[in-house]
Coordinates of C-alpha atoms in Angstrom, one line a residue:
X1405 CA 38.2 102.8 306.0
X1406 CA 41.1 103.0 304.0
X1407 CA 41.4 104.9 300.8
X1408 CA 38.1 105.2 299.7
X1409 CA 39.1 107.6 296.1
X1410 CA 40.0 105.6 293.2
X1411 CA 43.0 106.7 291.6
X1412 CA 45.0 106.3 288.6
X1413 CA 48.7 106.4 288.4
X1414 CA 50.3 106.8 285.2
X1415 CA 51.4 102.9 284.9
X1416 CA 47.6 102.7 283.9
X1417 CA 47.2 100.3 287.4
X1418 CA 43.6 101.5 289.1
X1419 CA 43.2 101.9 292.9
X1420 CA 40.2 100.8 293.8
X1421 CA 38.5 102.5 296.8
X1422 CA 39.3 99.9 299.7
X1423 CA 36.3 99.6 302.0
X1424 CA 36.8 98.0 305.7
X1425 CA 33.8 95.7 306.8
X1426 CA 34.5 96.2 310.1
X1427 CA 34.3 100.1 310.5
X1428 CA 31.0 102.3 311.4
X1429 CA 28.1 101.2 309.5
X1430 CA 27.2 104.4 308.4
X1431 CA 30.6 105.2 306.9
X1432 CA 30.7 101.8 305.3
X1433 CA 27.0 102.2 303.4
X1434 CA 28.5 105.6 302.1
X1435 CA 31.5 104.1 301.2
X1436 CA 29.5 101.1 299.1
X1437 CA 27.1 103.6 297.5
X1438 CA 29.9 106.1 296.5
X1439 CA 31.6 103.2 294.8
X1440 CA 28.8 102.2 292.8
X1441 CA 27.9 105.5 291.9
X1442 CA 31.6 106.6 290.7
X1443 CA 33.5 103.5 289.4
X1444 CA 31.3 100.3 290.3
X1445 CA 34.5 98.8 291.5
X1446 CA 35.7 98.6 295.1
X1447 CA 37.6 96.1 296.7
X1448 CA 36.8 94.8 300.8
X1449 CA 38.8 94.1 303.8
X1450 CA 37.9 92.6 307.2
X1451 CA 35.3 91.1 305.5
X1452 CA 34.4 87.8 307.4
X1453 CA 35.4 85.3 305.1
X1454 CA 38.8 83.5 306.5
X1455 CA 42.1 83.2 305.6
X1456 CA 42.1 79.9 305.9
X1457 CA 38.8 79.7 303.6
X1458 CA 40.7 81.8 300.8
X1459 CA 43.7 79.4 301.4
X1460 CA 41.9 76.2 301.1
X1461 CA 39.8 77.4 298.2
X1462 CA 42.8 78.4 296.0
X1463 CA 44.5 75.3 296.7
X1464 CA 41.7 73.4 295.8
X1465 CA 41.4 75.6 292.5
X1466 CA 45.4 74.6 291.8
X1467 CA 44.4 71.0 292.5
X1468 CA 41.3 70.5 290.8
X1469 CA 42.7 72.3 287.5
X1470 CA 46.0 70.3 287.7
X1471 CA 44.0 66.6 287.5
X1472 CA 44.4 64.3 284.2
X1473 CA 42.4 65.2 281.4
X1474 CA 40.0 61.9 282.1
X1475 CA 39.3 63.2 285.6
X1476 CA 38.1 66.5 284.5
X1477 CA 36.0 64.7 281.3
X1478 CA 32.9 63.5 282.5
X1479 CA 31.8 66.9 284.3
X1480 CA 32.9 68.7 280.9
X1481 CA 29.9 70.2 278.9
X1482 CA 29.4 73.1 276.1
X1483 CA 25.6 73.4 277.5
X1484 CA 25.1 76.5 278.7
X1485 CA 21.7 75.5 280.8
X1486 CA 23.5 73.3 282.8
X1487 CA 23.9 74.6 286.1
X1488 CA 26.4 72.6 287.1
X1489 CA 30.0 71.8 284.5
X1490 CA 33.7 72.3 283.2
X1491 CA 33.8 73.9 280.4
X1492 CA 36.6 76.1 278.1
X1493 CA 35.6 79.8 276.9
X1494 CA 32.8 81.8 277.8
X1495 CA 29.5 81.7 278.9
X1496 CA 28.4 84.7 277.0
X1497 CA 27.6 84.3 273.4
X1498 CA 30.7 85.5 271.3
X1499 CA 30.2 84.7 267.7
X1500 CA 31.7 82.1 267.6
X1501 CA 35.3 83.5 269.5
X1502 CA 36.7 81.5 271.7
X1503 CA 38.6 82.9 274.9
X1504 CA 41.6 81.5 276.7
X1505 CA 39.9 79.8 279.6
X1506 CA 38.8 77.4 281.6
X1507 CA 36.3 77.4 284.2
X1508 CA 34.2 74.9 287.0
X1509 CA 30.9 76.4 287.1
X1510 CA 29.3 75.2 290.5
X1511 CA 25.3 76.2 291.8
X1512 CA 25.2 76.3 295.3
X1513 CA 21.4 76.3 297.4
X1514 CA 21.6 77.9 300.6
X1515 CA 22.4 76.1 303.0
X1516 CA 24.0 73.6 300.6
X1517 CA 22.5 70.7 301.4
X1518 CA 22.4 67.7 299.1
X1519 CA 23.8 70.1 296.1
X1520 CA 27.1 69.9 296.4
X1521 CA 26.6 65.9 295.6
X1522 CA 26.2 67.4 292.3
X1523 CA 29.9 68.5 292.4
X1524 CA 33.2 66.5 291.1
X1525 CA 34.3 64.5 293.9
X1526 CA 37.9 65.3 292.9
X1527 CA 40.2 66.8 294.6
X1528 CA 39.6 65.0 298.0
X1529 CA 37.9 67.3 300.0
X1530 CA 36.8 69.9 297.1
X1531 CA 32.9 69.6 298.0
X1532 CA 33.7 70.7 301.5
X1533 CA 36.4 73.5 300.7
X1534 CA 33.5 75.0 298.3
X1535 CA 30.9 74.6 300.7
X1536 CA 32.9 76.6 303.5
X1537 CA 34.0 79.3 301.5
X1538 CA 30.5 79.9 299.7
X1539 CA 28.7 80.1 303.1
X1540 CA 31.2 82.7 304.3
X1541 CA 31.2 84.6 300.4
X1542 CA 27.8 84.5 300.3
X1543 CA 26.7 85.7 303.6
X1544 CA 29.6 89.1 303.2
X1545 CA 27.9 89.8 300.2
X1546 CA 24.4 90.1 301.5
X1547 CA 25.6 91.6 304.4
X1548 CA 27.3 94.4 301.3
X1549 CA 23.6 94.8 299.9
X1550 CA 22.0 95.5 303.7
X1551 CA 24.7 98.0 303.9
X1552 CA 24.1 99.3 300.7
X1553 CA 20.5 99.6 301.1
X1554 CA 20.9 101.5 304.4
X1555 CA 23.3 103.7 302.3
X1556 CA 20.5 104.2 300.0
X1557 CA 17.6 104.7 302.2
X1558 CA 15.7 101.5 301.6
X1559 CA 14.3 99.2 303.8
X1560 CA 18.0 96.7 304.5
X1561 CA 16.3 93.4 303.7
X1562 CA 15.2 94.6 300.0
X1563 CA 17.4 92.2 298.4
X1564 CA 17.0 89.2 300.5
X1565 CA 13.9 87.6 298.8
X1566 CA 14.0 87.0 294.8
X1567 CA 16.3 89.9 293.9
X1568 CA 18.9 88.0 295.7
X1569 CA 17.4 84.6 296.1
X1570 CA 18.8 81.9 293.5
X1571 CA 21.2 79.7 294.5
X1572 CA 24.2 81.1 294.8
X1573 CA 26.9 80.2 291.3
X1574 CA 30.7 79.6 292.1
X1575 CA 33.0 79.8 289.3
X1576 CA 36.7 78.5 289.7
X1577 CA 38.7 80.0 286.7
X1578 CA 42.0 79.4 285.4
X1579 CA 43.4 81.2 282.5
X1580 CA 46.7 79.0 281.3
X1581 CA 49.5 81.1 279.9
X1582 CA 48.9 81.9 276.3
X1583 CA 51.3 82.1 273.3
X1584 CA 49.8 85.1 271.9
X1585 CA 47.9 87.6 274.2
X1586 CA 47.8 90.0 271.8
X1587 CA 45.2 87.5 270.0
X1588 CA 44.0 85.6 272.8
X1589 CA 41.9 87.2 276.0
X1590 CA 40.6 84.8 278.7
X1591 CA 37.8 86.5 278.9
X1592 CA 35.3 88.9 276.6
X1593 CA 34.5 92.8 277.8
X1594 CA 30.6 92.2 279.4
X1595 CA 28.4 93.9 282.5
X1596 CA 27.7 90.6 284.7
X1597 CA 24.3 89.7 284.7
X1598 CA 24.2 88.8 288.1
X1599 CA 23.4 91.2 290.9
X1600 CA 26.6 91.5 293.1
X1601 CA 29.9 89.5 291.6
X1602 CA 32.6 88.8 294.5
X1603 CA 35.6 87.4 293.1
X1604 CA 38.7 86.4 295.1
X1605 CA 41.5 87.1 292.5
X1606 CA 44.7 86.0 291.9
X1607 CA 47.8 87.4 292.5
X1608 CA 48.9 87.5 288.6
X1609 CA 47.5 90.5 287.2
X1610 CA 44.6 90.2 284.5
X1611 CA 41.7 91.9 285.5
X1612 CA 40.8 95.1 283.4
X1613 CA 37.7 97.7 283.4
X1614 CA 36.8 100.2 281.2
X1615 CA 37.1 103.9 282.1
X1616 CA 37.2 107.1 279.9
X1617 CA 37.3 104.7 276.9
X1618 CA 40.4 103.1 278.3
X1619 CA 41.4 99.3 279.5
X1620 CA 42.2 99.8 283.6
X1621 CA 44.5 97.3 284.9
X1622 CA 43.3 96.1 288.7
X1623 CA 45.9 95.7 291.2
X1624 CA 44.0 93.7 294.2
X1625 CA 45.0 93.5 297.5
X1626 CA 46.3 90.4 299.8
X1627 CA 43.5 89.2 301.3
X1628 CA 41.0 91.3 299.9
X1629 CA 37.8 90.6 297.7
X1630 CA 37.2 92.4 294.6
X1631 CA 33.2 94.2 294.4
X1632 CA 31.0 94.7 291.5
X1633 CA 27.4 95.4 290.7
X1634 CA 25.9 93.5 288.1
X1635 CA 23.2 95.0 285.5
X1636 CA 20.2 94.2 287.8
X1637 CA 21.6 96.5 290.3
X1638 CA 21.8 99.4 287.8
X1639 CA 18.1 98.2 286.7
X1640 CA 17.0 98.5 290.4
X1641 CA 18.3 101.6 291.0
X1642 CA 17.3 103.5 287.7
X1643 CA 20.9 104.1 287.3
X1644 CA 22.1 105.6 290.2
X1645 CA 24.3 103.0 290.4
X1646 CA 26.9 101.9 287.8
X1647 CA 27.9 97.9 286.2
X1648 CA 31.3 98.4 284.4
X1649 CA 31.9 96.1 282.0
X1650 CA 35.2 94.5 282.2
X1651 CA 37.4 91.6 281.3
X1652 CA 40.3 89.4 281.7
X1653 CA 43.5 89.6 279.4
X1654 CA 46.4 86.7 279.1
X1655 CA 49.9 86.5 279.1
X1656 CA 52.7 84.5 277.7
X1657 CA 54.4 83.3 280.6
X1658 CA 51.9 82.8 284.1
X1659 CA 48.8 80.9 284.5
X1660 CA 45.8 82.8 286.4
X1661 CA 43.2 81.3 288.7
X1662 CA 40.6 82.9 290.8
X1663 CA 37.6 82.0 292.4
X1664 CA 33.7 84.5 291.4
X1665 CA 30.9 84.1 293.7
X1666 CA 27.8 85.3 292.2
X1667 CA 24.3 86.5 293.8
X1668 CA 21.9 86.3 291.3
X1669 CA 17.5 86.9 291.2
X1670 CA 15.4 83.8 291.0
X1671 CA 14.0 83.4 287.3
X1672 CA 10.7 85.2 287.9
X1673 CA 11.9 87.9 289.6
X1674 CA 10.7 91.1 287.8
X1675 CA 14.1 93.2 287.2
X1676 CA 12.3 97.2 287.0
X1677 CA 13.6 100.5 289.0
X1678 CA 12.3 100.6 292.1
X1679 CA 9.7 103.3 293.0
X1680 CA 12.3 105.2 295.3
X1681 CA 13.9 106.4 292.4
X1682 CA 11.2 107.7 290.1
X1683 CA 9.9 110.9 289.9
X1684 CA 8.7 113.5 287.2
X1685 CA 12.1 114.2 286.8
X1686 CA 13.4 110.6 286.7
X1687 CA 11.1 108.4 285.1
X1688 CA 12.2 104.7 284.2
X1689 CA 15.2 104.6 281.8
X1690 CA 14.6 100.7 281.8
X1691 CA 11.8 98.3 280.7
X1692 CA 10.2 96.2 283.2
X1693 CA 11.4 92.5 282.4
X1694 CA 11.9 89.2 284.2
X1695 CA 15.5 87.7 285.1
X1696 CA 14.9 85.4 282.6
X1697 CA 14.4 87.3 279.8
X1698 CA 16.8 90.1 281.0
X1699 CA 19.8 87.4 281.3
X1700 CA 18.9 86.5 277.5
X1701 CA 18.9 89.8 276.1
X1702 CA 22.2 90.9 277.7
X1703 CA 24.1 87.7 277.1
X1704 CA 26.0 88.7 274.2
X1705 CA 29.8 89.8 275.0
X1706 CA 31.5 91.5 271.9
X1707 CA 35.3 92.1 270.7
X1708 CA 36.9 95.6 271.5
X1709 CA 35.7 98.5 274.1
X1710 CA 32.0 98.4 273.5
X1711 CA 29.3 97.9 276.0
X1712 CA 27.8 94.9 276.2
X1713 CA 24.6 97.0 278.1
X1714 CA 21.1 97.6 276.6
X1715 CA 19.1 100.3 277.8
X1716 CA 17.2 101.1 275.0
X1717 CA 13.2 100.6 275.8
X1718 CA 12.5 99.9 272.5
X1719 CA 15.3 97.6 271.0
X1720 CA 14.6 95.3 274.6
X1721 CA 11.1 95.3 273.1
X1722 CA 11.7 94.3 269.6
X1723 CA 13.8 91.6 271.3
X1724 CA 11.1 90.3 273.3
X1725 CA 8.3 90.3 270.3
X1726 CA 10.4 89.1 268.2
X1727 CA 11.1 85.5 270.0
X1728 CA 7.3 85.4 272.0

């Protein structure tokens, strides 16, 4: 299974519990639902999704992020409903900050289909490199919620219909070395409003999460994909389980690219605990909303260690009457 106890060792590097696809299925869905509940952060092994696949995909990352300006120019766009673009910063709302990246935000149906004729066409053979690798991403990642589910005693396909239904987003990131980290971060602490975030990450450290009031650095593993649940999931689960908000720090002297594959509910899906677990003695902490309205309401990122999260019934209220 590997080392399933995160650790801390005093260089302030985390390790994550390190959970192996291919074990006992009964392990594993303990293994997925201990991480959620303790850290929210696990990385995966043996977990479908080639080597070749994670090969080709960070070459095509080097290769579309090294083309000319005007190559990269007509797919570039600051609107943030478009499902499809290159852009620089960060999808959040920041205040007007600006954050020290760029990114090739993709949607992806399932199966693709004619979407990926919605993708730049440069590099030569970039559609299909996406295509291959999203398939495989996608289908470890439901296969982490079935597992998850059995861990936490509901019915295994719970997530596949609107909770996990959308077409699947792709983000290619690339964080160029910066002049001044200490002013500069690629990207702003948040909670991902997605459901499950996958990211296959680089091998230049940048990654950080918050823990006892504290910036973690992540050390991830060859080969390995990087886990987290995003705010529906806490929402689902009436808290049981835990999205840490995190982000992704510069440096002066090496560029960083890695790849997030994101499943995320349909629009209309209604994000609300689930009646599993409620009780008298757990009622809902969270107010019933759709996806929709619950990705407007947490899409504000902020400067410093401060949670990005809202879980107080009545301010997601005022929030609501306020702009209906």
């Amino acid at each position: 299974m590997g080392d399933l106890n995160s650790s801390i060792r005093p260089d302030g590097v985390v390790s994550l519990p390190v959970i192996d696809l291919s074990l006992d299925r009964d392990e594993v869905s303990r293994a997925i639902l201990d991480a959620g509940k303790n850290i929210g952060f696990f990385q995966v092994i043996n977990h479908g999704v080639t080597e070749q696949a994670m090969r080709d995909m960070e070459a095509a990352c080097r290769e579309f992020f090294a083309l000319p300006a005007e190559d990269k120019a007509a797919f570039y766009s600051e609107d943030n409903k478009k499902t499809n673009r290159y852009f620089s910063g960060s999808t959040y709302q920041t205040g007007g900050n600006k954050y020290w990246m760029d990114c090739l935000r993709l949607g992806c149906s399932i199966p693709v289909g004619d979407s990926k004729n919605n993708w730049p066409d440069k590099p030569q053979n970039l559609r299909e490199v996406i295509e291959t690798f999203t398939v495989l991403t996608r289908d470890m990642g439901m296969e982490l919620l079935r597992l998850l589910c059995q861990g936490m005693g509901l019915r295994t396909d719970y997530f596949d219909g609107n909770l996990g239904g959308a077409d699947v987003i792709v983000t290619l990131n690339h964080y160029p070395a910066c002049p001044d980290p200490s002013t500069m971060i690629g990207l702003p602490p948040h909670c991902d409003r997605n459901l499950l975030s996958l990211l296959l990450p680089s091998t230049v450290p940048g990654l950080q999460f918050s823990h006892n009031g504290q910036w973690i650095d992540v050390e991830p593993l060859p080969n390995a994909f990087i886990v987290n649940f995003g705010l529906p999931l806490e929402v689902v689960t009436n808290g049981m389980l835990k999205s840490i908000e995190h982000r992704v720090v510069t440096n002066t002297t090496m560029a960083r690219t890695s790849v997030g594959t994101f499943i995320t509910p349909t629009k209309d899906c209604l994000i609300t605990p689930v009646e599993e677990f409620l009780d008298e003695e757990n009622p809902p902490r969270y107010h019933a909303v759709t996806y929709s309205d619950f990705n407007r309401i947490h899409s504000i990122a902020k400067h410093g260690l401060s949670s990005v999260k809202t879980t107080d019934l009545k301010k997601i209220e005022e929030s609501l009457s306020t702009e209906t």
